[in-house]
Amino acid sequence: MIVFRNVNKYYGTFHVLKDINLEVNKGEVVVIIGPSGSGKSTMLRCINRLEAITSGELLVNGVKVHDKHTNVNELRRNIGMVFQHFNLYPHKTVLQNITLAPIKVLGQSKEEAEKTAIYYLEKVGIPDKAHAYPSQLSGGQQQRVAIARGLAMKPSIMLFDEPTSALDPEMIGEVLDVMKSLAREGMTMVVVTHEMGFAREVANRIVFMDEGRIIEEGEPTQFFANPKEERTREFLGKVL
Ligand code: ADP
Ligand code: MG
């Protein structure tokens, strides 16, 4: 579903992604870990063309993401993204936050969009918050709204960029639980996270990045028990 082939990216003269090769199959959960500044967010943002690439090729469902003929809106419709800072519209209710894109982009009626929104709010466990404003919710609840908002577009891929990093510790679990159930239902997911427990339990594959390169990847049990590269061992020594 997602293919990186020899992808390189520069910010000016800074080589941020170095020869990235990666494939994500349908229904797979790939967790990307690595030190701050290693290029994890940049890599995610290339997938929905929030960032340009300098060379190589990136395909999503067979479509060349960075081809000038590719319809970016259509591409992004199919890829949900959840950020560290929930990025909800503060002056809109939860329901309005979730229904905005389905109405505007998918052309759904208000009734249809609201029905879908309630369905996903139930899924993330906060149907009672439909008429609340983001400021009236906890961080964990806001992040669950952000996930529901992504799902309401019925994407085939969900990208998560450190979705629990801004949360108080007691709220991390409720967001990870929603992500776990999504994974169980077969959603294709690419997740940048420092939550090693989640990675171990949910990932089909762990990808370790450092200084713009994929240093090593592997199935979680093997990856954590027996990392091949010195840099991976060093990193895991710090975070585990
Ligand atoms: P990570 O998510 O792994 O912390 P990022 O992808 O955010 O890493 O950043 C990788 C590197 O690229 C960092 O050194 C960061 O400072 C740099 N960087 C990120 N965004 C930009 C940008 N828009 N312009 C220039 N440099 C950037
Ligand atoms: Mg980042």
Tab-separated table of C-alpha atoms and ligand atoms in Angstrom:
chain	number	residue	atom	x	y	z
A	1	MET	CA	0.000	0.000	0.000
A	2	ILE	CA	2.923	2.305	0.675
A	3	VAL	CA	6.231	1.932	-1.110
A	4	PHE	CA	9.338	4.082	-0.631
A	5	ARG	CA	11.994	3.435	-3.289
A	6	ASN	CA	15.342	5.111	-2.745
A	7	VAL	CA	13.682	8.215	-1.375
A	8	ASN	CA	15.944	11.140	-0.564
A	9	LYS	CA	14.934	14.486	0.769
A	10	TYR	CA	16.863	17.659	1.464
A	11	TYR	CA	15.841	20.730	3.410
A	12	GLY	CA	18.065	23.151	1.540
A	13	THR	CA	21.498	21.558	1.875
A	14	PHE	CA	20.482	19.367	4.830
A	15	HIS	CA	20.043	15.722	3.811
A	16	VAL	CA	17.104	14.718	6.015
A	17	LEU	CA	16.028	11.413	4.388
A	18	LYS	CA	18.752	9.166	3.019
A	19	ASP	CA	17.891	6.437	0.579
A	20	ILE	CA	14.701	5.286	2.282
A	21	ASN	CA	13.334	1.930	1.138
A	22	LEU	CA	10.229	0.672	2.862
A	23	GLU	CA	7.071	-1.235	2.011
A	24	VAL	CA	3.902	-1.271	4.062
A	25	ASN	CA	1.335	-3.894	3.164
A	26	LYS	CA	-2.422	-3.737	3.560
A	27	GLY	CA	-3.463	-4.287	7.173
A	28	GLU	CA	0.064	-3.916	8.494
A	29	VAL	CA	1.026	-1.814	11.497
A	30	VAL	CA	4.506	-0.395	11.087
A	31	VAL	CA	5.993	1.458	14.040
A	32	ILE	CA	8.807	3.915	13.401
A	33	ILE	CA	11.155	4.650	16.272
A	34	GLY	CA	14.343	6.630	16.550
A	35	PRO	CA	15.949	9.643	18.217
A	36	SER	CA	14.534	13.116	17.904
A	37	GLY	CA	15.614	14.735	14.627
A	38	SER	CA	16.159	11.439	12.812
A	39	GLY	CA	13.554	12.239	10.153
A	40	LYS	CA	10.525	10.283	11.379
A	41	SER	CA	7.996	13.103	11.004
A	42	THR	CA	9.434	14.130	7.662
A	43	MET	CA	9.070	10.577	6.406
A	44	LEU	CA	5.414	10.429	7.472
A	45	ARG	CA	4.690	13.817	5.947
A	46	CYS	CA	6.075	12.714	2.590
A	47	ILE	CA	3.416	9.980	2.424
A	48	ASN	CA	0.563	12.468	2.082
A	49	ARG	CA	2.712	15.034	0.308
A	50	LEU	CA	2.836	17.533	3.132
A	51	GLU	CA	6.523	17.445	2.181
A	52	ALA	CA	8.146	17.112	-1.222
A	53	ILE	CA	10.830	14.521	-1.885
A	54	THR	CA	14.066	15.308	-3.694
A	55	SER	CA	14.611	11.992	-5.471
A	56	GLY	CA	13.340	8.445	-5.588
A	57	GLU	CA	9.767	7.289	-5.725
A	58	LEU	CA	6.927	7.013	-3.258
A	59	LEU	CA	3.775	5.093	-4.125
A	60	VAL	CA	0.480	4.906	-2.237
A	61	ASN	CA	-1.952	2.315	-3.583
A	62	GLY	CA	0.102	2.284	-6.761
A	63	VAL	CA	-0.171	6.038	-7.265
A	64	LYS	CA	3.004	8.116	-7.476
A	65	VAL	CA	2.506	10.541	-4.615
A	66	HIS	CA	4.937	13.147	-5.886
A	67	ASP	CA	4.008	13.040	-9.564
A	68	LYS	CA	2.789	16.441	-10.698
A	69	HIS	CA	-0.321	14.860	-12.227
A	70	THR	CA	-1.368	13.241	-8.937
A	71	ASN	CA	-4.479	14.726	-7.386
A	72	VAL	CA	-3.292	15.683	-3.889
A	73	ASN	CA	-6.778	16.091	-2.462
A	74	GLU	CA	-7.807	12.642	-3.587
A	75	LEU	CA	-4.595	11.214	-2.164
A	76	ARG	CA	-5.055	12.905	1.220
A	77	ARG	CA	-8.710	11.883	1.430
A	78	ASN	CA	-7.478	8.339	1.599
A	79	ILE	CA	-4.852	8.948	4.302
A	80	GLY	CA	-5.843	9.987	7.807
A	81	MET	CA	-3.244	11.765	9.896
A	82	VAL	CA	-3.121	12.255	13.645
A	83	PHE	CA	-0.562	14.622	15.139
A	84	GLN	CA	1.016	15.104	18.532
A	85	HIS	CA	-0.994	18.301	19.035
A	86	PHE	CA	-4.522	17.344	18.183
A	87	ASN	CA	-5.093	20.308	15.833
A	88	LEU	CA	-8.833	20.491	16.479
A	89	TYR	CA	-10.699	23.667	15.561
A	90	PRO	CA	-11.179	25.352	18.952
A	91	HIS	CA	-14.299	27.314	17.990
A	92	LYS	CA	-16.127	24.265	16.613
A	93	THR	CA	-17.839	21.506	18.573
A	94	VAL	CA	-16.605	17.934	18.463
A	95	LEU	CA	-19.365	17.048	16.006
A	96	GLN	CA	-18.528	20.024	13.783
A	97	ASN	CA	-14.837	19.138	13.877
A	98	ILE	CA	-15.594	15.625	12.687
A	99	THR	CA	-18.236	16.436	10.076
A	100	LEU	CA	-16.460	19.367	8.426
A	101	ALA	CA	-14.367	17.422	5.916
A	102	PRO	CA	-16.958	14.741	5.112
A	103	ILE	CA	-19.440	17.517	4.252
A	104	LYS	CA	-17.004	19.783	2.409
A	105	VAL	CA	-14.740	17.249	0.751
A	106	LEU	CA	-16.903	14.138	0.359
A	107	GLY	CA	-20.128	16.063	-0.226
A	108	GLN	CA	-22.019	14.200	2.486
A	109	SER	CA	-25.259	15.660	3.813
A	110	LYS	CA	-25.134	17.060	7.355
A	111	GLU	CA	-27.358	14.190	8.579
A	112	GLU	CA	-25.207	11.525	6.979
A	113	ALA	CA	-21.980	13.100	8.250
A	114	GLU	CA	-23.375	13.401	11.779
A	115	LYS	CA	-24.490	9.794	11.790
A	116	THR	CA	-20.994	8.711	10.766
A	117	ALA	CA	-19.439	11.059	13.335
A	118	ILE	CA	-21.520	9.573	16.163
A	119	TYR	CA	-20.558	6.087	15.006
A	120	TYR	CA	-16.856	6.919	15.302
A	121	LEU	CA	-17.303	8.826	18.561
A	122	GLU	CA	-18.817	5.645	19.961
A	123	LYS	CA	-15.870	3.714	18.639
A	124	VAL	CA	-13.400	5.972	20.438
A	125	GLY	CA	-15.543	5.870	23.566
A	126	ILE	CA	-16.876	9.440	23.877
A	127	PRO	CA	-20.298	9.675	22.185
A	128	ASP	CA	-21.436	11.938	25.038
A	129	LYS	CA	-18.933	14.632	23.985
A	130	ALA	CA	-20.485	15.351	20.579
A	131	HIS	CA	-21.593	18.857	21.536
A	132	ALA	CA	-18.611	19.819	23.666
A	133	TYR	CA	-15.870	22.192	22.555
A	134	PRO	CA	-12.255	20.976	22.487
A	135	SER	CA	-11.305	23.161	25.467
A	136	GLN	CA	-13.881	21.281	27.556
A	137	LEU	CA	-12.144	17.962	26.925
A	138	SER	CA	-9.060	16.329	28.409
A	139	GLY	CA	-6.032	15.818	26.184
A	140	GLY	CA	-6.823	12.148	25.797
A	141	GLN	CA	-10.393	12.915	24.781
A	142	GLN	CA	-9.219	15.547	22.297
A	143	GLN	CA	-6.849	13.076	20.720
A	144	ARG	CA	-9.638	10.520	20.453
A	145	VAL	CA	-11.754	13.151	18.676
A	146	ALA	CA	-8.842	13.721	16.302
A	147	ILE	CA	-8.741	9.991	15.569
A	148	ALA	CA	-12.520	9.884	15.017
A	149	ARG	CA	-12.171	12.855	12.682
A	150	GLY	CA	-9.558	10.989	10.661
A	151	LEU	CA	-11.667	7.835	10.511
A	152	ALA	CA	-14.797	9.685	9.395
A	153	MET	CA	-13.134	10.196	6.021
A	154	LYS	CA	-12.950	6.389	5.671
A	155	PRO	CA	-9.253	6.391	4.850
A	156	SER	CA	-7.417	3.240	3.871
A	157	ILE	CA	-4.267	4.349	5.715
A	158	MET	CA	-3.829	6.081	9.071
A	159	LEU	CA	-0.615	7.893	9.967
A	160	PHE	CA	0.138	8.734	13.597
A	161	ASP	CA	2.932	11.110	14.555
A	162	GLU	CA	3.659	10.739	18.273
A	163	PRO	CA	-0.058	10.753	19.118
A	164	THR	CA	0.524	10.366	22.858
A	165	SER	CA	3.606	12.535	23.356
A	166	ALA	CA	1.658	15.593	24.486
A	167	LEU	CA	-0.585	13.680	26.879
A	168	ASP	CA	-0.442	13.344	30.625
A	169	PRO	CA	0.632	9.804	31.520
A	170	GLU	CA	-2.798	8.729	32.748
A	171	MET	CA	-4.331	9.515	29.341
A	172	ILE	CA	-1.859	7.677	27.165
A	173	GLY	CA	-3.531	4.312	27.668
A	174	GLU	CA	-6.957	5.384	26.435
A	175	VAL	CA	-5.503	6.657	23.156
A	176	LEU	CA	-3.303	3.596	22.659
A	177	ASP	CA	-6.365	1.392	23.291
A	178	VAL	CA	-8.225	3.087	20.442
A	179	MET	CA	-5.221	2.568	18.192
A	180	LYS	CA	-4.972	-1.080	19.219
A	181	SER	CA	-8.580	-1.731	18.317
A	182	LEU	CA	-8.078	-0.021	14.964
A	183	ALA	CA	-5.097	-2.255	14.326
A	184	ARG	CA	-7.110	-5.341	15.243
A	185	GLU	CA	-9.757	-4.331	12.732
A	186	GLY	CA	-7.149	-4.409	10.009
A	187	MET	CA	-6.395	-0.732	9.446
A	188	THR	CA	-3.111	-0.091	7.679
A	189	MET	CA	-1.136	2.099	10.076
A	190	VAL	CA	2.211	3.827	10.237
A	191	VAL	CA	2.901	5.000	13.765
A	192	VAL	CA	5.755	7.118	15.069
A	193	THR	CA	5.882	6.607	18.809
A	194	HIS	CA	8.100	6.279	21.852
A	195	GLU	CA	5.643	3.830	23.418
A	196	MET	CA	7.711	0.665	23.243
A	197	GLY	CA	5.004	-1.424	24.922
A	198	PHE	CA	2.593	-0.506	22.145
A	199	ALA	CA	5.252	-1.197	19.528
A	200	ARG	CA	5.982	-4.610	20.963
A	201	GLU	CA	2.340	-5.568	21.284
A	202	VAL	CA	0.770	-4.121	18.145
A	203	ALA	CA	3.404	-3.652	15.452
A	204	ASN	CA	3.918	-6.155	12.685
A	205	ARG	CA	7.223	-4.473	12.034
A	206	ILE	CA	9.479	-1.987	13.812
A	207	VAL	CA	11.588	0.415	11.795
A	208	PHE	CA	14.503	2.117	13.533
A	209	MET	CA	15.709	5.403	12.053
A	210	ASP	CA	18.780	7.428	12.863
A	211	GLU	CA	20.172	10.491	11.100
A	212	GLY	CA	17.797	10.145	8.150
A	213	ARG	CA	18.466	6.486	7.476
A	214	ILE	CA	16.598	3.274	8.208
A	215	ILE	CA	19.205	1.493	10.288
A	216	GLU	CA	17.284	-1.710	10.779
A	217	GLU	CA	13.804	-3.159	10.700
A	218	GLY	CA	12.304	-6.318	12.053
A	219	GLU	CA	9.436	-8.180	13.583
A	220	PRO	CA	9.033	-6.902	17.195
A	221	THR	CA	9.977	-9.989	19.182
A	222	GLN	CA	13.181	-10.464	17.259
A	223	PHE	CA	13.842	-6.713	17.008
A	224	PHE	CA	13.692	-6.077	20.744
A	225	ALA	CA	15.329	-9.329	21.838
A	226	ASN	CA	18.107	-9.310	19.306
A	227	PRO	CA	18.791	-5.990	17.587
A	228	LYS	CA	21.501	-6.391	14.959
A	229	GLU	CA	22.977	-2.918	14.853
A	230	GLU	CA	25.005	-1.208	17.548
A	231	ARG	CA	23.061	2.049	17.086
A	232	THR	CA	19.782	0.228	17.639
A	233	ARG	CA	21.085	-1.381	20.809
A	234	GLU	CA	22.276	1.970	22.069
A	235	PHE	CA	18.887	3.592	21.395
A	236	LEU	CA	16.915	0.755	22.966
A	237	GLY	CA	19.222	0.910	25.961
A	238	LYS	CA	18.064	4.481	26.507
A	239	VAL	CA	14.327	4.048	25.971
A	240	LEU	CA	13.573	0.621	27.424
B	1	ADP	P1	11.879	13.564	13.972
B	1	ADP	O1	10.405	13.537	13.700
B	1	ADP	O2	12.518	12.220	13.860
B	1	ADP	O3	12.199	14.221	15.278
B	1	ADP	P2	11.973	15.495	11.823
B	1	ADP	O4	11.542	14.790	10.597
B	1	ADP	O5	11.000	16.393	12.476
B	1	ADP	O6	12.591	14.425	12.847
B	1	ADP	O7	13.246	16.367	11.500
B	1	ADP	C1	14.434	15.822	10.948
B	1	ADP	C2	15.456	16.905	10.793
B	1	ADP	O8	15.031	17.836	9.813
B	1	ADP	C3	15.705	17.715	12.051
B	1	ADP	O9	17.084	17.997	12.122
B	1	ADP	C4	14.903	18.965	11.840
B	1	ADP	O10	15.490	20.048	12.498
B	1	ADP	C5	14.989	19.132	10.338
B	1	ADP	N1	13.783	19.795	9.793
B	1	ADP	C6	12.516	19.410	9.996
B	1	ADP	N2	11.661	20.198	9.321
B	1	ADP	C7	12.419	21.116	8.681
B	1	ADP	C8	12.138	22.207	7.803
B	1	ADP	N3	10.873	22.514	7.463
B	1	ADP	N4	13.179	22.929	7.335
B	1	ADP	C9	14.449	22.601	7.668
B	1	ADP	N5	14.782	21.598	8.479
B	1	ADP	C10	13.796	20.848	8.980
B	2	MG	MG	8.786	14.123	14.852
